[in-house]
Tab-separated table of C-alpha atoms and ligand atoms in Angstrom:
chain	number	residue	atom	x	y	z
A	213	UNK	CA	-182.504	-7.988	14.284
A	214	UNK	CA	-180.096	-10.857	13.993
A	215	UNK	CA	-176.411	-10.097	13.572
A	216	UNK	CA	-176.281	-11.788	10.186
A	217	UNK	CA	-179.170	-9.721	8.885
A	218	UNK	CA	-181.271	-12.679	7.824
A	219	UNK	CA	-185.020	-13.036	8.037
A	220	UNK	CA	-187.828	-11.101	6.413
A	221	UNK	CA	-188.773	-7.852	8.113
A	222	UNK	CA	-191.921	-5.823	8.434
A	223	UNK	CA	-191.350	-2.196	7.449
A	224	UNK	CA	-193.636	0.806	6.917
A	225	UNK	CA	-195.093	1.111	3.425
A	226	UNK	CA	-193.011	3.141	0.946
A	227	UNK	CA	-194.694	6.445	0.062
A	228	UNK	CA	-192.205	7.847	-2.474
A	229	UNK	CA	-190.935	5.188	-4.872
A	230	UNK	CA	-189.778	7.636	-7.597
A	231	UNK	CA	-186.095	6.720	-7.134
A	232	UNK	CA	-186.796	2.974	-7.320
A	233	UNK	CA	-189.055	3.358	-10.346
A	234	UNK	CA	-186.396	5.351	-12.215
A	235	UNK	CA	-183.769	2.763	-11.240
A	236	UNK	CA	-185.890	-0.038	-12.741
A	237	UNK	CA	-186.560	2.018	-15.879
A	238	UNK	CA	-190.214	2.823	-15.177
A	239	UNK	CA	-191.917	6.148	-15.910
A	240	UNK	CA	-191.902	8.768	-13.141
A	241	UNK	CA	-193.762	12.058	-12.584
A	242	UNK	CA	-190.469	13.876	-12.073
A	243	UNK	CA	-186.728	13.113	-11.916
A	244	UNK	CA	-185.668	11.720	-8.542
A	245	UNK	CA	-182.575	13.209	-6.913
A	246	UNK	CA	-180.134	12.421	-4.101
A	247	UNK	CA	-176.537	13.497	-3.440
A	248	UNK	CA	-173.417	11.492	-2.755
A	249	UNK	CA	-172.164	12.448	0.731
A	250	UNK	CA	-175.530	14.036	1.484
A	251	UNK	CA	-174.923	13.087	5.132
A	252	UNK	CA	-171.732	15.016	5.689
A	253	UNK	CA	-169.722	17.824	7.205
A	254	UNK	CA	-171.350	20.571	5.113
A	255	UNK	CA	-174.325	20.290	7.509
A	256	UNK	CA	-173.827	22.076	10.869
A	257	UNK	CA	-176.034	19.458	12.561
A	258	UNK	CA	-173.739	16.718	11.206
A	259	UNK	CA	-170.681	18.438	12.676
A	260	UNK	CA	-172.490	18.737	15.987
A	261	UNK	CA	-173.482	15.054	16.136
A	262	UNK	CA	-169.988	13.966	15.075
A	263	UNK	CA	-168.185	16.464	17.390
A	264	UNK	CA	-165.460	14.814	19.458
A	265	UNK	CA	-166.675	11.380	18.409
A	266	UNK	CA	-164.252	8.976	16.827
A	267	UNK	CA	-165.387	8.313	13.217
A	268	UNK	CA	-165.538	4.514	13.434
A	269	UNK	CA	-167.219	4.643	16.878
A	270	UNK	CA	-169.930	6.672	15.152
A	271	UNK	CA	-170.136	4.006	12.437
A	272	UNK	CA	-170.614	1.371	15.153
A	273	UNK	CA	-173.516	3.209	16.763
A	274	UNK	CA	-176.803	2.388	14.986
A	275	UNK	CA	-178.506	5.351	16.700
A	276	UNK	CA	-175.837	7.827	15.501
A	277	UNK	CA	-175.815	6.373	11.961
A	278	UNK	CA	-179.594	6.622	11.821
A	279	UNK	CA	-179.596	10.231	13.004
A	280	UNK	CA	-176.871	11.246	10.510
A	281	UNK	CA	-178.654	9.470	7.646
A	282	UNK	CA	-181.915	11.301	8.349
A	283	UNK	CA	-180.408	14.791	8.808
A	284	UNK	CA	-180.273	15.805	5.117
A	285	UNK	CA	-183.851	14.532	4.621
A	286	UNK	CA	-185.089	16.880	7.306
A	287	UNK	CA	-183.745	19.795	5.262
A	288	UNK	CA	-184.289	18.806	1.634
A	289	UNK	CA	-186.981	16.849	-0.274
A	290	UNK	CA	-184.451	14.211	-1.407
A	291	UNK	CA	-185.812	11.069	-3.088
A	292	UNK	CA	-183.491	8.583	-1.374
A	293	UNK	CA	-181.475	8.178	1.821
A	294	UNK	CA	-178.037	6.527	1.952
A	295	UNK	CA	-177.012	4.800	5.143
A	296	UNK	CA	-174.260	6.593	7.056
A	297	UNK	CA	-171.284	4.217	7.204
A	298	UNK	CA	-167.997	3.881	5.325
A	299	UNK	CA	-166.466	1.591	2.729
A	300	UNK	CA	-163.519	0.938	5.078
A	301	UNK	CA	-165.560	-1.069	7.598
A	302	UNK	CA	-164.936	-4.057	5.292
A	303	UNK	CA	-161.098	-4.034	5.603
A	304	UNK	CA	-161.647	-3.579	9.360
A	305	UNK	CA	-163.917	-6.619	9.473
A	306	UNK	CA	-161.205	-8.549	7.603
A	307	UNK	CA	-158.978	-7.831	10.597
A	308	UNK	CA	-157.084	-4.699	9.536
A	309	UNK	CA	-156.723	-1.760	11.869
A	310	UNK	CA	-158.081	1.485	10.383
A	311	UNK	CA	-158.337	4.852	12.097
A	312	UNK	CA	-159.814	8.089	10.757
A	313	UNK	CA	-157.406	10.933	11.426
A	314	UNK	CA	-159.370	14.215	11.697
A	315	UNK	CA	-158.417	16.579	8.883
A	316	UNK	CA	-156.305	13.895	7.176
A	317	UNK	CA	-158.452	10.880	6.369
A	318	UNK	CA	-158.177	7.142	6.845
A	319	UNK	CA	-154.962	5.555	8.084
A	320	UNK	CA	-153.911	1.886	8.215
A	321	UNK	CA	-150.930	1.525	10.600
A	322	UNK	CA	-150.059	-1.858	9.093
A	323	UNK	CA	-150.947	-1.888	5.391
A	324	UNK	CA	-150.446	-5.021	3.278
A	325	UNK	CA	-146.819	-5.267	2.117
A	326	UNK	CA	-146.710	-8.573	0.242
A	327	UNK	CA	-148.591	-11.820	-0.353
A	328	UNK	CA	-147.676	-13.206	3.068
A	329	UNK	CA	-149.747	-10.450	4.619
A	330	UNK	CA	-152.872	-11.938	3.020
A	331	UNK	CA	-152.646	-14.679	5.642
A	332	UNK	CA	-153.319	-12.010	8.274
A	333	UNK	CA	-156.785	-11.446	6.834
A	334	UNK	CA	-159.796	-13.158	8.374
A	335	UNK	CA	-161.920	-15.640	6.474
A	336	UNK	CA	-164.216	-13.509	4.242
A	337	UNK	CA	-167.130	-15.708	5.346
A	338	UNK	CA	-167.062	-14.076	8.812
A	339	UNK	CA	-167.119	-10.497	7.514
A	340	UNK	CA	-170.895	-10.131	7.346
A	341	UNK	CA	-171.301	-11.312	10.941
A	342	UNK	CA	-168.611	-8.801	12.026
A	343	UNK	CA	-170.680	-6.046	10.432
A	344	UNK	CA	-173.899	-6.666	12.353
A	345	UNK	CA	-173.737	-3.055	13.535
A	346	UNK	CA	-174.246	-1.839	9.935
A	347	UNK	CA	-177.246	-4.156	9.536
A	348	UNK	CA	-178.690	-2.833	12.800
A	349	UNK	CA	-178.201	0.761	11.607
A	350	UNK	CA	-179.990	-0.066	8.342
A	351	UNK	CA	-182.948	-1.730	10.096
A	352	UNK	CA	-183.343	1.130	12.555
A	353	UNK	CA	-183.074	3.760	9.809
A	354	UNK	CA	-185.537	1.973	7.538
A	355	UNK	CA	-188.049	1.967	10.400
A	356	UNK	CA	-187.464	5.630	11.318
A	357	UNK	CA	-187.726	6.659	7.662
A	358	UNK	CA	-191.335	5.537	8.003
A	359	UNK	CA	-191.553	4.919	4.251
A	360	UNK	CA	-190.722	8.502	3.264
A	361	UNK	CA	-188.078	7.473	0.711
A	362	UNK	CA	-186.059	4.311	-0.029
A	363	UNK	CA	-182.830	3.540	1.836
A	364	UNK	CA	-179.639	2.830	-0.148
A	365	UNK	CA	-176.989	0.451	1.204
A	366	UNK	CA	-173.455	0.491	-0.191
A	367	UNK	CA	-169.940	-0.922	-0.238
A	368	UNK	CA	-166.593	-0.149	-1.835
A	369	UNK	CA	-165.693	-2.268	-4.869
A	370	UNK	CA	-162.738	-4.676	-4.520
A	371	UNK	CA	-160.108	-2.613	-6.402
A	372	UNK	CA	-160.924	0.566	-4.434
A	373	UNK	CA	-160.723	-1.300	-1.106
A	374	UNK	CA	-157.457	-2.937	-2.220
A	375	UNK	CA	-155.886	0.498	-2.787
A	376	UNK	CA	-156.559	1.554	0.815
A	377	UNK	CA	-155.339	-1.772	2.230
A	378	UNK	CA	-152.006	-1.470	0.374
A	379	UNK	CA	-151.469	2.300	0.324
A	380	UNK	CA	-152.456	2.550	3.998
A	381	UNK	CA	-154.704	5.567	3.304
A	382	UNK	CA	-155.539	8.001	0.540
A	383	UNK	CA	-153.004	8.374	-2.292
A	384	UNK	CA	-152.573	10.561	-5.357
A	385	UNK	CA	-150.976	7.919	-7.561
A	386	UNK	CA	-151.956	4.506	-6.111
A	387	UNK	CA	-148.398	3.519	-7.038
A	388	UNK	CA	-148.041	0.870	-4.314
A	389	UNK	CA	-151.357	-0.788	-5.135
A	390	UNK	CA	-150.574	-0.647	-8.879
A	391	UNK	CA	-147.128	-2.084	-8.221
A	392	UNK	CA	-148.955	-5.163	-6.881
A	393	UNK	CA	-150.983	-5.415	-10.111
A	394	UNK	CA	-147.814	-5.444	-12.236
A	395	UNK	CA	-145.473	-7.373	-9.925
A	396	UNK	CA	-147.864	-9.674	-8.058
A	397	UNK	CA	-150.845	-10.319	-10.338
A	398	UNK	CA	-151.662	-13.622	-8.646
A	399	UNK	CA	-151.596	-12.183	-5.130
A	400	UNK	CA	-153.634	-9.219	-6.425
A	401	UNK	CA	-156.313	-11.561	-7.766
A	402	UNK	CA	-156.228	-13.480	-4.495
A	403	UNK	CA	-156.864	-10.277	-2.537
A	404	UNK	CA	-159.597	-9.134	-4.948
A	405	UNK	CA	-161.280	-12.534	-4.587
A	406	UNK	CA	-161.144	-12.338	-0.779
A	407	UNK	CA	-162.784	-8.911	-0.956
A	408	UNK	CA	-165.434	-10.123	-3.408
A	409	UNK	CA	-166.210	-13.104	-1.175
A	410	UNK	CA	-166.609	-10.714	1.776
A	411	UNK	CA	-168.699	-8.161	-0.145
A	412	UNK	CA	-171.335	-10.535	-1.544
A	413	UNK	CA	-172.801	-11.686	1.821
A	414	UNK	CA	-172.308	-8.178	3.214
A	415	UNK	CA	-174.471	-6.648	0.452
A	416	UNK	CA	-177.083	-9.408	0.668
A	417	UNK	CA	-177.125	-8.860	4.451
A	418	UNK	CA	-177.783	-5.154	3.926
A	419	UNK	CA	-180.867	-5.965	1.851
A	420	UNK	CA	-182.029	-8.515	4.432
A	421	UNK	CA	-181.638	-5.749	7.019
A	422	UNK	CA	-183.771	-3.322	4.996
A	423	UNK	CA	-181.692	-1.690	2.226
A	424	UNK	CA	-183.894	-1.068	-0.850
A	425	UNK	CA	-181.066	-0.415	-3.346
A	426	UNK	CA	-177.303	-0.980	-3.327
A	427	UNK	CA	-174.495	1.209	-4.640
A	428	UNK	CA	-171.010	-0.125	-5.298
A	429	UNK	CA	-168.321	2.587	-5.188
A	430	UNK	CA	-165.343	1.982	-7.488
A	431	UNK	CA	-163.957	5.392	-6.587
A	432	UNK	CA	-160.429	4.671	-7.816
A	433	UNK	CA	-161.324	3.284	-11.246
A	434	UNK	CA	-159.608	6.189	-13.001
A	435	UNK	CA	-156.181	5.117	-11.792
A	436	UNK	CA	-156.399	1.891	-13.761
A	437	UNK	CA	-157.063	2.760	-17.379
A	438	UNK	CA	-158.849	0.311	-19.690
A	439	UNK	CA	-156.440	-2.628	-19.611
A	440	UNK	CA	-155.918	-2.889	-15.876
A	441	UNK	CA	-159.584	-2.104	-15.296
A	442	UNK	CA	-160.699	-4.987	-17.501
A	443	UNK	CA	-158.353	-7.350	-15.695
A	444	UNK	CA	-158.526	-6.279	-12.057
A	445	UNK	CA	-161.774	-4.371	-11.538
A	446	UNK	CA	-164.474	-5.340	-14.047
A	447	UNK	CA	-164.526	-9.126	-13.433
A	448	UNK	CA	-165.129	-8.568	-9.711
A	449	UNK	CA	-167.729	-5.850	-10.304
A	450	UNK	CA	-169.588	-8.289	-12.565
A	451	UNK	CA	-169.213	-11.174	-10.161
A	452	UNK	CA	-170.648	-9.109	-7.309
A	453	UNK	CA	-173.799	-8.193	-9.279
A	454	UNK	CA	-174.357	-11.800	-10.306
A	455	UNK	CA	-173.740	-13.312	-6.897
A	456	UNK	CA	-175.693	-10.680	-4.946
A	457	UNK	CA	-178.714	-11.234	-7.205
A	458	UNK	CA	-178.430	-15.019	-6.774
A	459	UNK	CA	-177.926	-14.569	-3.018
A	460	UNK	CA	-181.071	-12.452	-2.694
A	461	UNK	CA	-183.092	-15.025	-4.570
A	462	UNK	CA	-181.697	-17.865	-2.469
A	463	UNK	CA	-182.576	-15.978	0.714
A	464	UNK	CA	-186.130	-15.404	-0.540
A	465	UNK	CA	-185.568	-11.647	-0.762
A	466	UNK	CA	-187.055	-9.475	-3.513
A	467	UNK	CA	-184.496	-8.091	-5.993
A	468	UNK	CA	-183.245	-4.545	-5.441
A	469	UNK	CA	-181.731	-2.216	-8.058
A	470	UNK	CA	-177.942	-2.115	-8.030
A	471	UNK	CA	-175.872	0.960	-8.910
A	472	UNK	CA	-172.248	0.936	-10.061
A	473	UNK	CA	-170.319	4.187	-9.695
A	474	UNK	CA	-166.813	3.942	-11.172
A	475	UNK	CA	-165.283	7.386	-10.802
A	476	UNK	CA	-163.219	8.499	-13.816
A	477	UNK	CA	-164.139	5.217	-15.501
A	478	UNK	CA	-165.452	6.810	-18.702
A	479	UNK	CA	-163.342	4.388	-20.756
A	480	UNK	CA	-165.352	1.490	-19.299
A	481	UNK	CA	-168.860	2.910	-19.710
A	482	UNK	CA	-169.936	0.315	-22.295
A	483	UNK	CA	-168.693	-2.579	-20.165
A	484	UNK	CA	-170.229	-1.150	-17.001
A	485	UNK	CA	-173.589	-0.784	-18.740
A	486	UNK	CA	-173.509	-4.546	-19.327
A	487	UNK	CA	-172.068	-5.604	-15.992
A	488	UNK	CA	-175.390	-6.580	-14.400
A	489	UNK	CA	-176.312	-3.279	-12.722
A	490	UNK	CA	-179.606	-1.465	-13.265
A	491	UNK	CA	-177.967	1.941	-12.782
A	492	UNK	CA	-174.613	3.356	-13.870
A	493	UNK	CA	-173.380	6.411	-11.968
A	494	UNK	CA	-171.421	9.017	-13.937
A	495	UNK	CA	-168.863	11.538	-12.740
A	496	UNK	CA	-168.937	15.069	-14.139
A	497	UNK	CA	-166.291	14.480	-16.811
A	498	UNK	CA	-168.785	12.638	-19.011
A	499	UNK	CA	-171.086	14.383	-21.450
A	500	UNK	CA	-174.670	13.251	-20.696
A	501	UNK	CA	-175.744	13.005	-24.348
A	502	UNK	CA	-172.689	10.970	-25.346
A	503	UNK	CA	-173.079	8.687	-22.338
A	504	UNK	CA	-176.732	8.086	-23.247
A	505	UNK	CA	-175.814	7.333	-26.845
A	506	UNK	CA	-173.265	4.777	-25.672
A	507	UNK	CA	-175.477	2.893	-23.200
A	508	UNK	CA	-178.865	3.305	-24.905
A	509	UNK	CA	-181.978	2.800	-22.784
A	510	UNK	CA	-180.895	-0.493	-21.257
A	511	UNK	CA	-179.684	1.062	-18.010
A	512	UNK	CA	-180.580	4.047	-15.882
A	513	UNK	CA	-177.916	6.753	-15.682
A	514	UNK	CA	-177.206	8.620	-12.455
A	515	UNK	CA	-175.305	11.855	-11.999
A	516	UNK	CA	-173.475	13.971	-12.853
A	517	UNK	CA	-173.297	17.678	-11.924
A	518	UNK	CA	-169.800	18.826	-11.009
A	519	UNK	CA	-170.022	19.077	-7.188
A	520	UNK	CA	-168.132	22.390	-7.445
A	521	UNK	CA	-171.049	23.796	-9.454
A	522	UNK	CA	-172.667	24.192	-6.018
A	523	UNK	CA	-170.217	27.057	-5.439
A	524	UNK	CA	-172.057	28.959	-8.198
A	525	UNK	CA	-175.037	31.245	-7.533
A	526	UNK	CA	-178.432	29.609	-7.020
A	527	UNK	CA	-179.541	31.063	-10.343
A	528	UNK	CA	-176.627	29.487	-12.181
A	529	UNK	CA	-177.191	26.163	-10.393
A	530	UNK	CA	-180.746	26.274	-11.784
A	531	UNK	CA	-179.445	26.833	-15.319
A	532	UNK	CA	-176.867	24.032	-15.049
A	533	UNK	CA	-179.503	21.629	-13.734
A	534	UNK	CA	-181.843	22.546	-16.580
A	535	UNK	CA	-179.134	21.768	-19.152
A	536	UNK	CA	-178.264	18.487	-17.423
A	537	UNK	CA	-181.899	17.347	-17.312
A	538	UNK	CA	-182.470	18.299	-20.958
A	539	UNK	CA	-179.394	16.312	-21.962
A	540	UNK	CA	-180.163	13.159	-19.953
A	541	UNK	CA	-183.860	13.180	-20.840
A	542	UNK	CA	-186.797	12.256	-18.586
A	543	UNK	CA	-186.528	8.447	-18.764
A	544	UNK	CA	-184.049	6.107	-17.078
A	545	UNK	CA	-182.410	8.943	-15.181
A	546	UNK	CA	-181.640	9.752	-11.521
A	547	UNK	CA	-180.146	13.167	-10.792
A	548	UNK	CA	-177.091	13.377	-8.538
A	549	UNK	CA	-173.722	15.068	-8.367
A	550	UNK	CA	-170.728	13.581	-10.183
A	551	UNK	CA	-169.093	12.865	-6.799
A	552	UNK	CA	-169.643	13.719	-3.142
A	553	UNK	CA	-170.400	17.084	-1.543
A	554	UNK	CA	-167.471	18.928	0.043
A	555	UNK	CA	-167.500	20.113	3.655
A	556	UNK	CA	-167.399	23.826	2.733
A	557	UNK	CA	-170.513	23.733	0.582
A	558	UNK	CA	-173.509	25.881	1.438
A	559	UNK	CA	-176.553	23.790	2.436
A	560	UNK	CA	-178.758	26.435	0.781
A	561	UNK	CA	-177.140	25.637	-2.551
A	562	UNK	CA	-177.748	21.920	-2.039
A	563	UNK	CA	-181.403	22.815	-1.527
A	564	UNK	CA	-181.336	24.915	-4.715
A	565	UNK	CA	-179.950	21.900	-6.625
A	566	UNK	CA	-182.643	19.536	-5.343
A	567	UNK	CA	-185.458	22.031	-5.996
A	568	UNK	CA	-184.192	22.799	-9.506
A	569	UNK	CA	-184.225	19.079	-10.395
A	570	UNK	CA	-187.801	18.681	-9.185
A	571	UNK	CA	-189.070	21.891	-10.758
A	572	UNK	CA	-187.476	21.560	-14.164
A	573	UNK	CA	-188.158	17.840	-14.539
A	574	UNK	CA	-191.886	18.409	-13.941
A	575	UNK	CA	-191.865	21.150	-16.588
A	576	UNK	CA	-190.072	18.848	-19.018
A	577	UNK	CA	-192.844	16.277	-18.704
A	578	UNK	CA	-195.565	18.874	-19.387
A	579	UNK	CA	-194.038	20.041	-22.658
B	178	1CP	O1	-165.481	12.757	10.124
B	178	1CP	C1	-166.051	12.699	9.020
B	178	1CP	O2	-167.227	12.962	8.979
B	178	1CP	C2	-165.195	12.355	7.829
B	178	1CP	C3	-165.798	12.416	6.473
B	178	1CP	C4	-166.435	11.080	6.045
B	178	1CP	C5	-167.813	10.845	5.861
B	178	1CP	C6	-168.948	11.815	6.030
B	178	1CP	C7	-165.760	9.863	5.803
B	178	1CP	C8	-164.314	9.612	5.918
B	178	1CP	N1	-166.698	8.905	5.466
B	178	1CP	C9	-167.954	9.451	5.501
B	178	1CP	C10	-169.235	8.731	5.253
B	178	1CP	C11	-169.391	8.008	3.983
B	178	1CP	N2	-168.376	7.473	3.233
B	178	1CP	C12	-170.624	7.673	3.353
B	178	1CP	C13	-172.032	7.900	3.918
B	178	1CP	C14	-172.477	9.301	3.910
B	178	1CP	C15	-173.177	9.784	2.679
B	178	1CP	O3	-172.763	9.492	1.558
B	178	1CP	O4	-174.145	10.531	2.841
B	178	1CP	C16	-170.303	7.009	2.162
B	178	1CP	C17	-171.270	6.519	1.101
B	178	1CP	C18	-168.892	6.875	2.115
B	178	1CP	C19	-168.174	6.152	1.072
B	178	1CP	C20	-166.702	6.296	0.952
B	178	1CP	N3	-165.754	6.350	1.927
B	178	1CP	C21	-166.022	6.298	-0.288
B	178	1CP	C22	-166.712	6.129	-1.626
B	178	1CP	C23	-167.292	7.400	-2.105
B	178	1CP	C24	-166.268	8.424	-2.569
B	178	1CP	O5	-166.169	9.455	-1.894
B	178	1CP	O6	-165.621	8.163	-3.577
B	178	1CP	C25	-164.650	6.432	-0.041
B	178	1CP	C26	-163.530	6.489	-1.064
B	178	1CP	C27	-164.477	6.456	1.365
B	178	1CP	C28	-163.199	6.532	2.121
B	178	1CP	C29	-163.155	7.730	2.979
B	178	1CP	N4	-163.853	7.855	4.135
B	178	1CP	C30	-163.665	9.108	4.674
B	178	1CP	C31	-162.770	9.829	3.804
B	178	1CP	C32	-162.277	11.216	4.030
B	178	1CP	C33	-162.487	8.955	2.735
B	178	1CP	C34	-161.600	9.298	1.502
B	178	1CP	C35	-160.158	9.152	1.824
B	178	1CP	C36	-159.210	9.406	0.668
B	178	1CP	O7	-159.111	8.566	-0.244
B	178	1CP	O8	-158.543	10.446	0.698
């Protein structure tokens, strides 16, 4: 595998294409399902593999990433795998220091303070070659998956990455990053463009390395509201879809479905459905029927069970899944949670969720 992820590969034949078919809008025998953060701390085997290992050292080890990616698939009949990595490897590749503080989250010792700090960032054209370790993890995992299910690659969207680079970590208000939007709109656009220019070859490189779908996480969409979103998030989200598709074609790679997940971005659902993505991910605050009415059958919807519903009894999880599946309908739909699993969730309940989706969606198609 070359560091830049180029060159066609030979991979085992895909045996379960239900997720990809649903993403492209084709008929399926049942509703495919996967979970955000399915490779995570709620699994004892994940905690064991990650024990005493620095988070980003784990991300840099293709073997460890492969093992962590496959762990949930050994337990549950999920219909897709998502590569173990993190959205913050992109700011790192741009030259920023990022550490993961156990129990606290990501920390940037020197966040961006003003426009002069943009000069500290590396040329976005080198980012993909800095991230060869992600491409290697993807190639290895795709081989070890042996065609069981498709492998999803991912990245953080520009606005979400910008918040971490300015806030220096997680934040409740995003006030520093939003201060940039109001006080330094030009520098904000400059930063968002740098990130977009880094993300396009990074996502194309993931497909070249073996990713069979791509998800873009705009996890901090809800902090923007419609006006700021339309100005500082949507244009870059659109640009990424367009340029990744063109990049794949130019590289002689087959197109892959692209998923946009803009958390708390209900106000932008119509725009997101027309932003060039095959799939729109929904958080749990959206009503499935209303979302479907708004987007029609032009895109596949993904989501959106409240992750905390997994604290309910297995019986109640089954009932909630049944309602969700009835409301989304059998076509153009991929089941998922409305956001990631939490570390204190019971793996048995994750299994109950996955089984309920498969069971009820098969029944739905018989009736
Ligand atoms: O030590 C650990 O295991 C820490 C927990 C953890 C994990 C399991 C972090 C730190 N990152 C990850 C892996 C990860 N991150 C994956 C692959 C695993 C999978 O999904 O199965 C993915 C897709 C991500 C994406 C990611 N990282 C997002 C977007 C999704 C979302 O949750 O909205 C975000 C915002 C991050 C940043 C991040 N990384 C880790 C934490 C705790 C955070 C959030 C920090 C914060 O804002 O408070």
